[in-house]
CSV table of C-alpha atoms and ligand atoms in Angstrom, one decimal:
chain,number,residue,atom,x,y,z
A,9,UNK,CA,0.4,1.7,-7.5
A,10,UNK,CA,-0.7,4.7,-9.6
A,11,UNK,CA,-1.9,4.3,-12.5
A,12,UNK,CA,-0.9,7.4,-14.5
A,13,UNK,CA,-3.9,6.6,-17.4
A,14,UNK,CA,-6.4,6.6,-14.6
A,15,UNK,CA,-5.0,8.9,-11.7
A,16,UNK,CA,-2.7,10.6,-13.8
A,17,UNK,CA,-5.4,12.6,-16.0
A,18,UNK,CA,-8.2,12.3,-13.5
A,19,UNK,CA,-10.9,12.6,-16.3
A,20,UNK,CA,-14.2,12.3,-15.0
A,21,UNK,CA,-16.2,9.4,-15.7
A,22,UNK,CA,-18.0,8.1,-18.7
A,23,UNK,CA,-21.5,10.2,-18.6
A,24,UNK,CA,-24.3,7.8,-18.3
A,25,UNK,CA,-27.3,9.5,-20.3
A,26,UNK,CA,-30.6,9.1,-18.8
A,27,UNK,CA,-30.8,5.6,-17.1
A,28,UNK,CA,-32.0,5.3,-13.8
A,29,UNK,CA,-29.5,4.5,-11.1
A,30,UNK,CA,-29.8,0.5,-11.0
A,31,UNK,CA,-29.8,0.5,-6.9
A,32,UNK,CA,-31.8,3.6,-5.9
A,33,UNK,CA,-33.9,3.5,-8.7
A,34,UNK,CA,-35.0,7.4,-8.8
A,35,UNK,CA,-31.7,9.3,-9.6
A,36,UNK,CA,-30.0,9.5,-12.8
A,37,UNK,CA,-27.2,6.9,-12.9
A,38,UNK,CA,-23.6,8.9,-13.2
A,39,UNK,CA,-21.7,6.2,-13.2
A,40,UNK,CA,-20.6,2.6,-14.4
A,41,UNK,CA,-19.3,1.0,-11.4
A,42,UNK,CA,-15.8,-0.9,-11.9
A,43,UNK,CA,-16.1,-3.8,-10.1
A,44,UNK,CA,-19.6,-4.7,-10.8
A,45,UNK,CA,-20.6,-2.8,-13.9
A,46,UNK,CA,-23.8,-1.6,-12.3
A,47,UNK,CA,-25.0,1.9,-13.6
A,48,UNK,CA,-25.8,3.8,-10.2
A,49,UNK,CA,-25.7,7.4,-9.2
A,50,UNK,CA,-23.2,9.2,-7.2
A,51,UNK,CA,-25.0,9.2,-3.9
A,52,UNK,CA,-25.0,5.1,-4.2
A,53,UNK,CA,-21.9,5.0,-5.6
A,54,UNK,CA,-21.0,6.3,-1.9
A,55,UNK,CA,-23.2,4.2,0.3
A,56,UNK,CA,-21.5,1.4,-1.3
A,57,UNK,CA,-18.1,2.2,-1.6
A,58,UNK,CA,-17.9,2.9,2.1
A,59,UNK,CA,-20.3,0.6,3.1
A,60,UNK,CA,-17.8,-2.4,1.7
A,61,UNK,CA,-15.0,-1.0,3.4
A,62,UNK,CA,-16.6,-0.7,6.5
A,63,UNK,CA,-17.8,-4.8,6.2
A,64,UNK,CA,-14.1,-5.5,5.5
A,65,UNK,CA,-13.6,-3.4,8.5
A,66,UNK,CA,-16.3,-5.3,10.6
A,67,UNK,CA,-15.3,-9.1,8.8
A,68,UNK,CA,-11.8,-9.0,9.6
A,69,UNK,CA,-11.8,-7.4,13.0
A,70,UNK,CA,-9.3,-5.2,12.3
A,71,UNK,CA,-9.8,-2.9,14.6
A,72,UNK,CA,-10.4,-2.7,18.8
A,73,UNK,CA,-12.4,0.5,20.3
A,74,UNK,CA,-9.7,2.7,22.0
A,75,UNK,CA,-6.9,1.9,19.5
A,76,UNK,CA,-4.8,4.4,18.3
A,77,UNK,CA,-4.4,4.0,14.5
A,78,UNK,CA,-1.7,5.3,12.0
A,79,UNK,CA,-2.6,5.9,8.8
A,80,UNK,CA,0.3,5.3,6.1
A,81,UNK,CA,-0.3,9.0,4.5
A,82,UNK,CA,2.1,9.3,1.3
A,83,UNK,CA,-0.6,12.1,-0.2
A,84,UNK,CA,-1.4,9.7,-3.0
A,85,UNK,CA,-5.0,8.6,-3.8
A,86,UNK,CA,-5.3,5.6,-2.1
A,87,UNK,CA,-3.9,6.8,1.1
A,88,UNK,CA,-5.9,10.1,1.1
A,89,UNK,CA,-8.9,8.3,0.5
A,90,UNK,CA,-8.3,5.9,3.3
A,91,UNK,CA,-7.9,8.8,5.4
A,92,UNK,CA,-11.0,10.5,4.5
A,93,UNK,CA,-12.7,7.4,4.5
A,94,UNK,CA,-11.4,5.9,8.1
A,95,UNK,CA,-12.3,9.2,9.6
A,96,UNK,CA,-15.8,9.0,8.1
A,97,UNK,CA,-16.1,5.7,9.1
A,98,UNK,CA,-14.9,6.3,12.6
A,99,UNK,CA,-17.5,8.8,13.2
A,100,UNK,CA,-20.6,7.1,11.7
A,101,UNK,CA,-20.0,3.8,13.3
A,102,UNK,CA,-18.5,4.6,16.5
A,103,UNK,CA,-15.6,2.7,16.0
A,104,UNK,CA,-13.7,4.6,18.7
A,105,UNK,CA,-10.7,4.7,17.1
A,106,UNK,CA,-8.0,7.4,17.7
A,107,UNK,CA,-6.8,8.4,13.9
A,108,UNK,CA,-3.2,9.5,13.0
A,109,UNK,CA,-1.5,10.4,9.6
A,110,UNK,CA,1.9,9.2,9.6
A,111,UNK,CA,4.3,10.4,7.0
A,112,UNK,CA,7.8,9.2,5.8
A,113,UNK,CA,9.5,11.8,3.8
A,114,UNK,CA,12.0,9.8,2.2
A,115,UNK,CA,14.0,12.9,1.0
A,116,UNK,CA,13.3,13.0,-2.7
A,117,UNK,CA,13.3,16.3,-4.2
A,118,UNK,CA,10.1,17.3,-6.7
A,119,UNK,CA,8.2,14.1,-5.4
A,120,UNK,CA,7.9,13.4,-1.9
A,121,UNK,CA,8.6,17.3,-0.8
A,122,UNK,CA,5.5,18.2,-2.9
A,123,UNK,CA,3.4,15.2,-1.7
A,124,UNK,CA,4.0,16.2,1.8
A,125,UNK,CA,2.7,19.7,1.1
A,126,UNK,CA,-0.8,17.5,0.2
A,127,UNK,CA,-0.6,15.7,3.1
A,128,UNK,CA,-0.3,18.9,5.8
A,129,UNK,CA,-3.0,20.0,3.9
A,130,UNK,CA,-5.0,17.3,4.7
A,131,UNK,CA,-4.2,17.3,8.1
A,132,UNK,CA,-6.3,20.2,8.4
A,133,UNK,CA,-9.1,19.0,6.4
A,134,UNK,CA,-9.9,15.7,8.4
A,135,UNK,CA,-8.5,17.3,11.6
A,136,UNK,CA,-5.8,14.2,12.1
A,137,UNK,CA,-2.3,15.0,13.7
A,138,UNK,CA,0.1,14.4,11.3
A,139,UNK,CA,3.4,13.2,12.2
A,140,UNK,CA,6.6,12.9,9.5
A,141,UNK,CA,9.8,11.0,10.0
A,142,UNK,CA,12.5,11.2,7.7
A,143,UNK,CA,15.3,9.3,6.1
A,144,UNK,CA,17.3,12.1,6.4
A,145,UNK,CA,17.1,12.2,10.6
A,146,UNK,CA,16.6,8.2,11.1
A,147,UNK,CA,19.2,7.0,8.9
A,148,UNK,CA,21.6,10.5,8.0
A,149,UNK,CA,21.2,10.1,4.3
A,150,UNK,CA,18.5,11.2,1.9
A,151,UNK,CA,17.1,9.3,-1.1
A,152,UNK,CA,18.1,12.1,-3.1
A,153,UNK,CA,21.9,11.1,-1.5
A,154,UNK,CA,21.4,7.3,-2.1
A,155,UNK,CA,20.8,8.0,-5.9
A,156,UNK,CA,23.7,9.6,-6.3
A,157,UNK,CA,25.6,7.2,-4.6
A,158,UNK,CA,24.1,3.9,-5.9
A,159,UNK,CA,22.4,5.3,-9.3
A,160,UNK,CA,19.1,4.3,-10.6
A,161,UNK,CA,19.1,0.8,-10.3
A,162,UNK,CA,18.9,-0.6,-6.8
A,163,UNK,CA,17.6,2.3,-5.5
A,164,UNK,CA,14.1,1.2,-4.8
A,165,UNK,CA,15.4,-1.5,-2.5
A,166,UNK,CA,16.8,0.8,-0.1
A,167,UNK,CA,13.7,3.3,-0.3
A,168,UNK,CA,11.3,0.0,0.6
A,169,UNK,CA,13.4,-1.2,3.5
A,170,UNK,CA,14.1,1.9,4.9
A,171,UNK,CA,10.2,3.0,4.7
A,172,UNK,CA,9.2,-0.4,6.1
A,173,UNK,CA,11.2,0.4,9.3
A,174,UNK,CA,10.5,4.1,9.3
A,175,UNK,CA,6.7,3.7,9.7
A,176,UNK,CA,7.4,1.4,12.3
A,177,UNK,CA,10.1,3.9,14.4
A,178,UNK,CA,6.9,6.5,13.4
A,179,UNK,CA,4.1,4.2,14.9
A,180,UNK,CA,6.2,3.1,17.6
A,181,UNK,CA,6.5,7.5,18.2
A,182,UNK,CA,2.9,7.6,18.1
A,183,UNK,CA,2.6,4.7,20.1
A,184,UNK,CA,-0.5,3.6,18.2
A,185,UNK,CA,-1.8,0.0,18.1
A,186,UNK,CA,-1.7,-0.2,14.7
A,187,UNK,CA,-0.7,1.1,11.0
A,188,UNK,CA,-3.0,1.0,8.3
A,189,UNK,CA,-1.9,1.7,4.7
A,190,UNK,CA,-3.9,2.2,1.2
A,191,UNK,CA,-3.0,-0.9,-0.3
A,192,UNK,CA,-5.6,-1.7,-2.4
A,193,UNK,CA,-7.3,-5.1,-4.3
A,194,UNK,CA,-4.8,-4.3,-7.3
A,195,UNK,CA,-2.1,-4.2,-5.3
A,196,UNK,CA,-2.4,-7.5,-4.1
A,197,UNK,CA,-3.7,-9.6,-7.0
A,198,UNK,CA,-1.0,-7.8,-8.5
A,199,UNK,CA,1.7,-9.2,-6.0
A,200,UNK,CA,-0.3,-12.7,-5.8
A,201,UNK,CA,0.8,-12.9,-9.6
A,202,UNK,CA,4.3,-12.0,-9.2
A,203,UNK,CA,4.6,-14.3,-6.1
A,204,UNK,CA,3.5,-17.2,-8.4
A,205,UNK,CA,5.9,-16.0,-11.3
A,206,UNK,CA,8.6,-15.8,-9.2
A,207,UNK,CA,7.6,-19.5,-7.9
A,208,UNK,CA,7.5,-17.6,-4.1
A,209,UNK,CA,5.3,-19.7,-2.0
A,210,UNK,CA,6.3,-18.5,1.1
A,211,UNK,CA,5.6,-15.3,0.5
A,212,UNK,CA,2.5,-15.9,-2.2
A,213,UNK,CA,1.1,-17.5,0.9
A,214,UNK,CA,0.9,-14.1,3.2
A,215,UNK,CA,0.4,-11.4,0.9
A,216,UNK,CA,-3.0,-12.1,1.1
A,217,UNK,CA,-3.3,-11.3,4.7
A,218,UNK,CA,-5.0,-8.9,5.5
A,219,UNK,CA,-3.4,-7.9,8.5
A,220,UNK,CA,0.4,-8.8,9.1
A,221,UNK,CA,3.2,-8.2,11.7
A,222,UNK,CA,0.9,-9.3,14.5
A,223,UNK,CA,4.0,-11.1,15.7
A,224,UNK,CA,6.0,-8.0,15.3
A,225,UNK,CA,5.9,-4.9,17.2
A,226,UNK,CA,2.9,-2.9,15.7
A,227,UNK,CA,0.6,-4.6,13.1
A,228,UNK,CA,-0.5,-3.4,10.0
A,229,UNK,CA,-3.8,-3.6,8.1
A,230,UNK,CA,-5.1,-3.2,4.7
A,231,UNK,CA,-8.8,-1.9,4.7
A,232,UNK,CA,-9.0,-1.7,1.5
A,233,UNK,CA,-7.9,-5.3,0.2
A,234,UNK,CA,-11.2,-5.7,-1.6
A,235,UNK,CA,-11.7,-2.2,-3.2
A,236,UNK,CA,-11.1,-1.7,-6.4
A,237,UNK,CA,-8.3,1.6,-7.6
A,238,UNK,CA,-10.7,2.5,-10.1
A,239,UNK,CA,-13.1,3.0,-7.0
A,240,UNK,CA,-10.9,5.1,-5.3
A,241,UNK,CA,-9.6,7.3,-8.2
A,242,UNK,CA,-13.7,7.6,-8.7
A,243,UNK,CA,-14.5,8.8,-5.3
A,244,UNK,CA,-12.0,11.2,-4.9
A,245,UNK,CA,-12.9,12.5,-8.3
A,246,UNK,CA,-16.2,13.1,-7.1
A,247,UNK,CA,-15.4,13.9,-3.6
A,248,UNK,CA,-13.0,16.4,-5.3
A,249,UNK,CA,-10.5,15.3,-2.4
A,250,UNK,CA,-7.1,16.7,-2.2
A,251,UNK,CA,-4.3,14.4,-3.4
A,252,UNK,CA,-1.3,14.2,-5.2
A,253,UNK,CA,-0.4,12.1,-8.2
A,254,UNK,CA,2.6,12.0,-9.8
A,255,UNK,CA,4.8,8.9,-10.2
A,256,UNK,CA,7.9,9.0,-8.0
A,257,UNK,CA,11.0,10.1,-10.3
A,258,UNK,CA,13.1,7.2,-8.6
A,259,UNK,CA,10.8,4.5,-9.3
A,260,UNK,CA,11.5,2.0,-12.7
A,261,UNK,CA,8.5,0.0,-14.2
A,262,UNK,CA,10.1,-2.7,-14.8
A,263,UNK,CA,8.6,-6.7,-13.6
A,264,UNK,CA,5.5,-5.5,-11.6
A,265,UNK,CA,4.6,-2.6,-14.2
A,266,UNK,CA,4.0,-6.1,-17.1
A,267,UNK,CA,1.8,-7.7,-14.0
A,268,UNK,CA,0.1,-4.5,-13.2
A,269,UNK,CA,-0.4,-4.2,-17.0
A,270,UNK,CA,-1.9,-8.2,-17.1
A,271,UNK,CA,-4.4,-7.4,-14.9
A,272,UNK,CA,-5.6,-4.4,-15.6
A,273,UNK,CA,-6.0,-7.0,-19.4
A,274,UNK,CA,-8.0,-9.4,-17.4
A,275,UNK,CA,-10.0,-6.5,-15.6
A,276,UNK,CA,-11.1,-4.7,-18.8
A,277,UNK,CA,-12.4,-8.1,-19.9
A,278,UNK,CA,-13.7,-9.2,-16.8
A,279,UNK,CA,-14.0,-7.4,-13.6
A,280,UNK,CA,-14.1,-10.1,-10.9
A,281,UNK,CA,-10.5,-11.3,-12.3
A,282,UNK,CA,-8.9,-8.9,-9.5
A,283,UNK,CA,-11.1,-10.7,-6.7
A,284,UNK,CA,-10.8,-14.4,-8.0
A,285,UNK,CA,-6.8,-13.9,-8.3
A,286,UNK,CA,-7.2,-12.4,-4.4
A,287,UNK,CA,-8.9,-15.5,-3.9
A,288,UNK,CA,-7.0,-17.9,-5.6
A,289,UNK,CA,-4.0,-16.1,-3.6
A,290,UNK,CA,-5.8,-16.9,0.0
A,291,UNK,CA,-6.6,-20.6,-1.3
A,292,UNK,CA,-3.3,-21.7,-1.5
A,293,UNK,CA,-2.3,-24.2,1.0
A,294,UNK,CA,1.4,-24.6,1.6
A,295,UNK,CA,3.2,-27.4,1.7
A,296,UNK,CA,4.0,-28.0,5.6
A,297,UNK,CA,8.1,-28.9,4.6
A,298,UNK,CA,8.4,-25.3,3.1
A,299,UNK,CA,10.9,-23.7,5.9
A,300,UNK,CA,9.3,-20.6,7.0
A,301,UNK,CA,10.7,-17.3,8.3
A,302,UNK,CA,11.4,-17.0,12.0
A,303,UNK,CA,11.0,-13.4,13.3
A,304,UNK,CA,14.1,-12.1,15.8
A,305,UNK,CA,15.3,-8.3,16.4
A,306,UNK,CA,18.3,-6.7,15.0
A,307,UNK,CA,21.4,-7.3,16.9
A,308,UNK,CA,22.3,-3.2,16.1
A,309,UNK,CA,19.1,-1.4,16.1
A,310,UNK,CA,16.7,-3.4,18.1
A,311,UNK,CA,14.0,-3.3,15.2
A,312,UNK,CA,12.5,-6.7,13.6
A,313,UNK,CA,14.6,-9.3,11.4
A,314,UNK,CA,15.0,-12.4,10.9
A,315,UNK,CA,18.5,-12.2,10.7
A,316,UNK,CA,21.2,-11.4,13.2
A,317,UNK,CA,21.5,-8.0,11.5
A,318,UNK,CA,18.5,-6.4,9.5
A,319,UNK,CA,18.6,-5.2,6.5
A,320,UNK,CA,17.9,-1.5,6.9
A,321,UNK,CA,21.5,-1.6,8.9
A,322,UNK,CA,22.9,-3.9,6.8
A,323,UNK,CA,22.3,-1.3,3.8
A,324,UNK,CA,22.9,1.6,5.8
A,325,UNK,CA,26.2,-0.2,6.7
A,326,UNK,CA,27.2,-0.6,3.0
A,327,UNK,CA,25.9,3.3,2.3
A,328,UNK,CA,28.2,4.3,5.4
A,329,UNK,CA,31.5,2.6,4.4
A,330,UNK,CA,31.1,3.8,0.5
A,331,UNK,CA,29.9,0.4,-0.4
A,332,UNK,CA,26.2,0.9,-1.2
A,333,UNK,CA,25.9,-2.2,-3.1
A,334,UNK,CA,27.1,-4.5,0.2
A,335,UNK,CA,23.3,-5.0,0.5
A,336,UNK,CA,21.9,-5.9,-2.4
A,337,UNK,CA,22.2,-8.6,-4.6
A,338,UNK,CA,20.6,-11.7,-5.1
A,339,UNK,CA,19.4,-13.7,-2.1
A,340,UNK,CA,18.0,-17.1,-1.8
A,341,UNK,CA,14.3,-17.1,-0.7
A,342,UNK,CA,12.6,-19.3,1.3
A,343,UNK,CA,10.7,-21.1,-1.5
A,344,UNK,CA,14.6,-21.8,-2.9
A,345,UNK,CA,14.1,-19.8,-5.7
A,346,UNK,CA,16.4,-16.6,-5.8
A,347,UNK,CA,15.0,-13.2,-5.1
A,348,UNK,CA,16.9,-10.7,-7.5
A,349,UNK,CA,16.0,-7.4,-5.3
A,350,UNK,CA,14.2,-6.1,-8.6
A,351,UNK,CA,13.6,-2.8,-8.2
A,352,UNK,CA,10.4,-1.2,-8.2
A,353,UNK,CA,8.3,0.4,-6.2
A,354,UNK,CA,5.6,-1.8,-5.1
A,355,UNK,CA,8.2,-1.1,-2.4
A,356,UNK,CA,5.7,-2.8,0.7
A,357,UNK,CA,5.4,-6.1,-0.5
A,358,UNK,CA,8.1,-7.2,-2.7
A,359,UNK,CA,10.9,-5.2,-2.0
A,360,UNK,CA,11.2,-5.6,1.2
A,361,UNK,CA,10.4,-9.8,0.9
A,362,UNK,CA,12.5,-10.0,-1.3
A,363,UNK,CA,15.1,-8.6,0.4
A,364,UNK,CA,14.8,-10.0,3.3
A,365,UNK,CA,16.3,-12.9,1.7
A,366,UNK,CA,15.8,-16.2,3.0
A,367,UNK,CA,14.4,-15.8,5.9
A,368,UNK,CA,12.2,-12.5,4.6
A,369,UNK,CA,9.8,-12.0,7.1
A,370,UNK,CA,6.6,-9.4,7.4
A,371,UNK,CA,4.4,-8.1,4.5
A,372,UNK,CA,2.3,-5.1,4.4
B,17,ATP,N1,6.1,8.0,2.2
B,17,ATP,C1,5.1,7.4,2.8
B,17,ATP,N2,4.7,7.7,4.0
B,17,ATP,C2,3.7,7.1,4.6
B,17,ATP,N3,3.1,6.0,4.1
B,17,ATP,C3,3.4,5.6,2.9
B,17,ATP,C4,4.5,6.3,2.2
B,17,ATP,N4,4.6,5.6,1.0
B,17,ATP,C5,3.7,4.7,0.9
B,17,ATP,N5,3.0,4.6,2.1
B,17,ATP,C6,1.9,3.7,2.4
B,17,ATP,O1,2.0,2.5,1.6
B,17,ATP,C7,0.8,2.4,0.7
B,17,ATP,C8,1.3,1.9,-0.6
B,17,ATP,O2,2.2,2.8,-1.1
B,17,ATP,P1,2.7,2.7,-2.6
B,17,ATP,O3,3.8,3.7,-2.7
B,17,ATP,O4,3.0,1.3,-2.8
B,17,ATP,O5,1.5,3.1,-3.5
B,17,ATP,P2,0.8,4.5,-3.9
B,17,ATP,O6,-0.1,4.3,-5.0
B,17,ATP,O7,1.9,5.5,-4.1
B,17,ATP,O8,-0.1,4.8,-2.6
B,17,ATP,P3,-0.8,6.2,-2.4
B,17,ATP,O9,-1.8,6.3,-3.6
B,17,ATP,O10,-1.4,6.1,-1.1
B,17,ATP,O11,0.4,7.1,-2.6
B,17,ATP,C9,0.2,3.8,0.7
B,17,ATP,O12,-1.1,3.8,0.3
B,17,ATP,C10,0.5,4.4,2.0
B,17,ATP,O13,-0.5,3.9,3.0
């Protein structure tokens, strides 16, 4: 999800000379803003930018007064900003929320040990509890161990369906009501595209939901489904929050990095393309023949799948017994196209629909 040309060199924004903000009218603008191209100042920039998270917030009811709520907290941008955002949020408008940061340290050394270290630190910052689960403890085998054991190329498909179920075993420690996570309006035009490339309907026809798992044991929510990653890396520039932002060393760029690269094409060129492609994404209407996914618990661990097995055990299985490729391979998908279990890590989504096979069931 980072983009190492925005996030990566965190320059500050284009200087705007000595135009008046185009909302307030009586400050200087300091900014172009990405998704509309209005010039505005800083102090609008933030009324804005919060205010549109709290309407999705509002809209989509995604939250009850007295829930406990999990934040997904890797220490990247998007999740630190949601953090700092929710909590701001929570105050202002009363929400009534009880806010957590939940953590899965997925054992990889110079990445995850060092993003963790951003995450404790915010922790103190916004005052949240933080809780971390690990890879290591849950499943006895690091990612750092998985590498060297299955090498660099399936290795994202084992880190996205052993996160998927760690946040879950974390939530269900926390016993929150819910888990929300930073995926932003990128993210999911992004995996609206590569649903339709990949012929998916079944799953092109959920990643647009905005909350998902509802049927499963803790739901999760995406706040910030309609704010742009330009936003975010904007307001915690200016914010000057703390976050980290390197790329994780395990992670390819291979399918999703060309998509990702499209639309950030189409965005230079016209910024509403990453909310029409949202839309488009919503609009579809599937066929009622398409055989969809029906949502069971593992026979082993007790966690959700669709299968009599899921697939954290069966990969954990083929890990245990010296065959770490038992799990992977290509699977049928719903739609009848296969799913290759490309790796990557847009590791929410696609891994972990993709591997789910033909009966994948919840999205982020
Ligand atoms: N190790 C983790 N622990 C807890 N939550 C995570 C972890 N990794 C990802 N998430 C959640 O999933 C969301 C999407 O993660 P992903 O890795 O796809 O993108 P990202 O750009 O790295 O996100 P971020 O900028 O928040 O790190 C994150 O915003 C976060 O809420």
């Amino acid at each position: 999800m980072d983009s190492a040309a925005i996030d990566g060199a965190r320059q500050p924004p284009a200087r705007m000379g000595s135009r008046l903000c185009t909302r307030c009218g009586e400050r200087k603008a300091a900014l172009k803003r990405p998704k509309t191209l209005e010039q505005i100042c800083r102090e609008c920039f933030y009324v804005v930018f919060e205010d549109e998270i709290h309407r999705t917030i509002v809209d989509n009811n995604l939250f009850n007064s007295g829930d406990r709520v999990a934040i997904g907290a890797s220490g990247g941008k998007d999740s630190t900003v949601l953090a700092y955002v929710l909590s701001e949020l929570n105050r202002r408008h009363k929400y009534g929320l009880d806010l957590f940061l939940l953590s899965v340290d997925e054992g990889i050394t110079g990445y995850r040990d060092d993003s963790l270290e951003t995450v404790k630190r915010n922790e103190i910052q916004y005052g949240l509890p933080l809780k971390i689960v690990s890879y290591k403890d849950l499943y006895g085998w690091t990612m750092d161990d998985i590498v060297k054991a299955i090498g660099l190329k399936n290795n994202c498909t084992f880190c996205g369906v052993f996160r998927r179920q760690a946040l879950d075993r974390g939530a269900a420690l926390l016993k929150v009501d819910k888990i929300v996570t930073g995926h932003n309006a990128d993210d999911i035009a992004e995996t609206v595209l590569l649903n339709i490339l990949r012929g998916d309907i079944a799953r092109l026809s959920r990643c647009t939901f905005i909350t998902t798992g509802e049927d499963g044991p803790i739901p999760r929510c995406k706040p910030f489904k309609y704010t742009y990653e330009k936003e975010i890396v904007m307001y915690a520039y200016f914010k000057k929050l703390d976050y980290f932002s390197t790329e994780c060393i395990y992670s390819p760029n291979a399918y999703r990095g060309f998509a990702r690269e499209f639309i950030k094409d189409l965005e230079r060129m016209r910024p509403r393309a990453i909310l029409d492609i949202i839309k488009s994404g919503e609009n579809f209407r599937i066929s009622t023949t398409t055989r969809m996914p029906e949502q069971g618990t593992c026979e082993r661990c007790g966690y959700i799948s669709s299968q009599k097995l899921c697939k954290a055990c069966v990969l954990l299985d083929g890990l245990n017994r010296g065959l770490p490729k038992l799990g992977i391979g290509r699977t049928k998908g719903v739609s009848g196209v296969d799913s290759d279990g490309e790796q990557q890590d847009k590791r929410s989504e696609r891994d972990r629909s993709s591997l789910q096979g033909k009966h994948g069931n919840i999205d982020f």
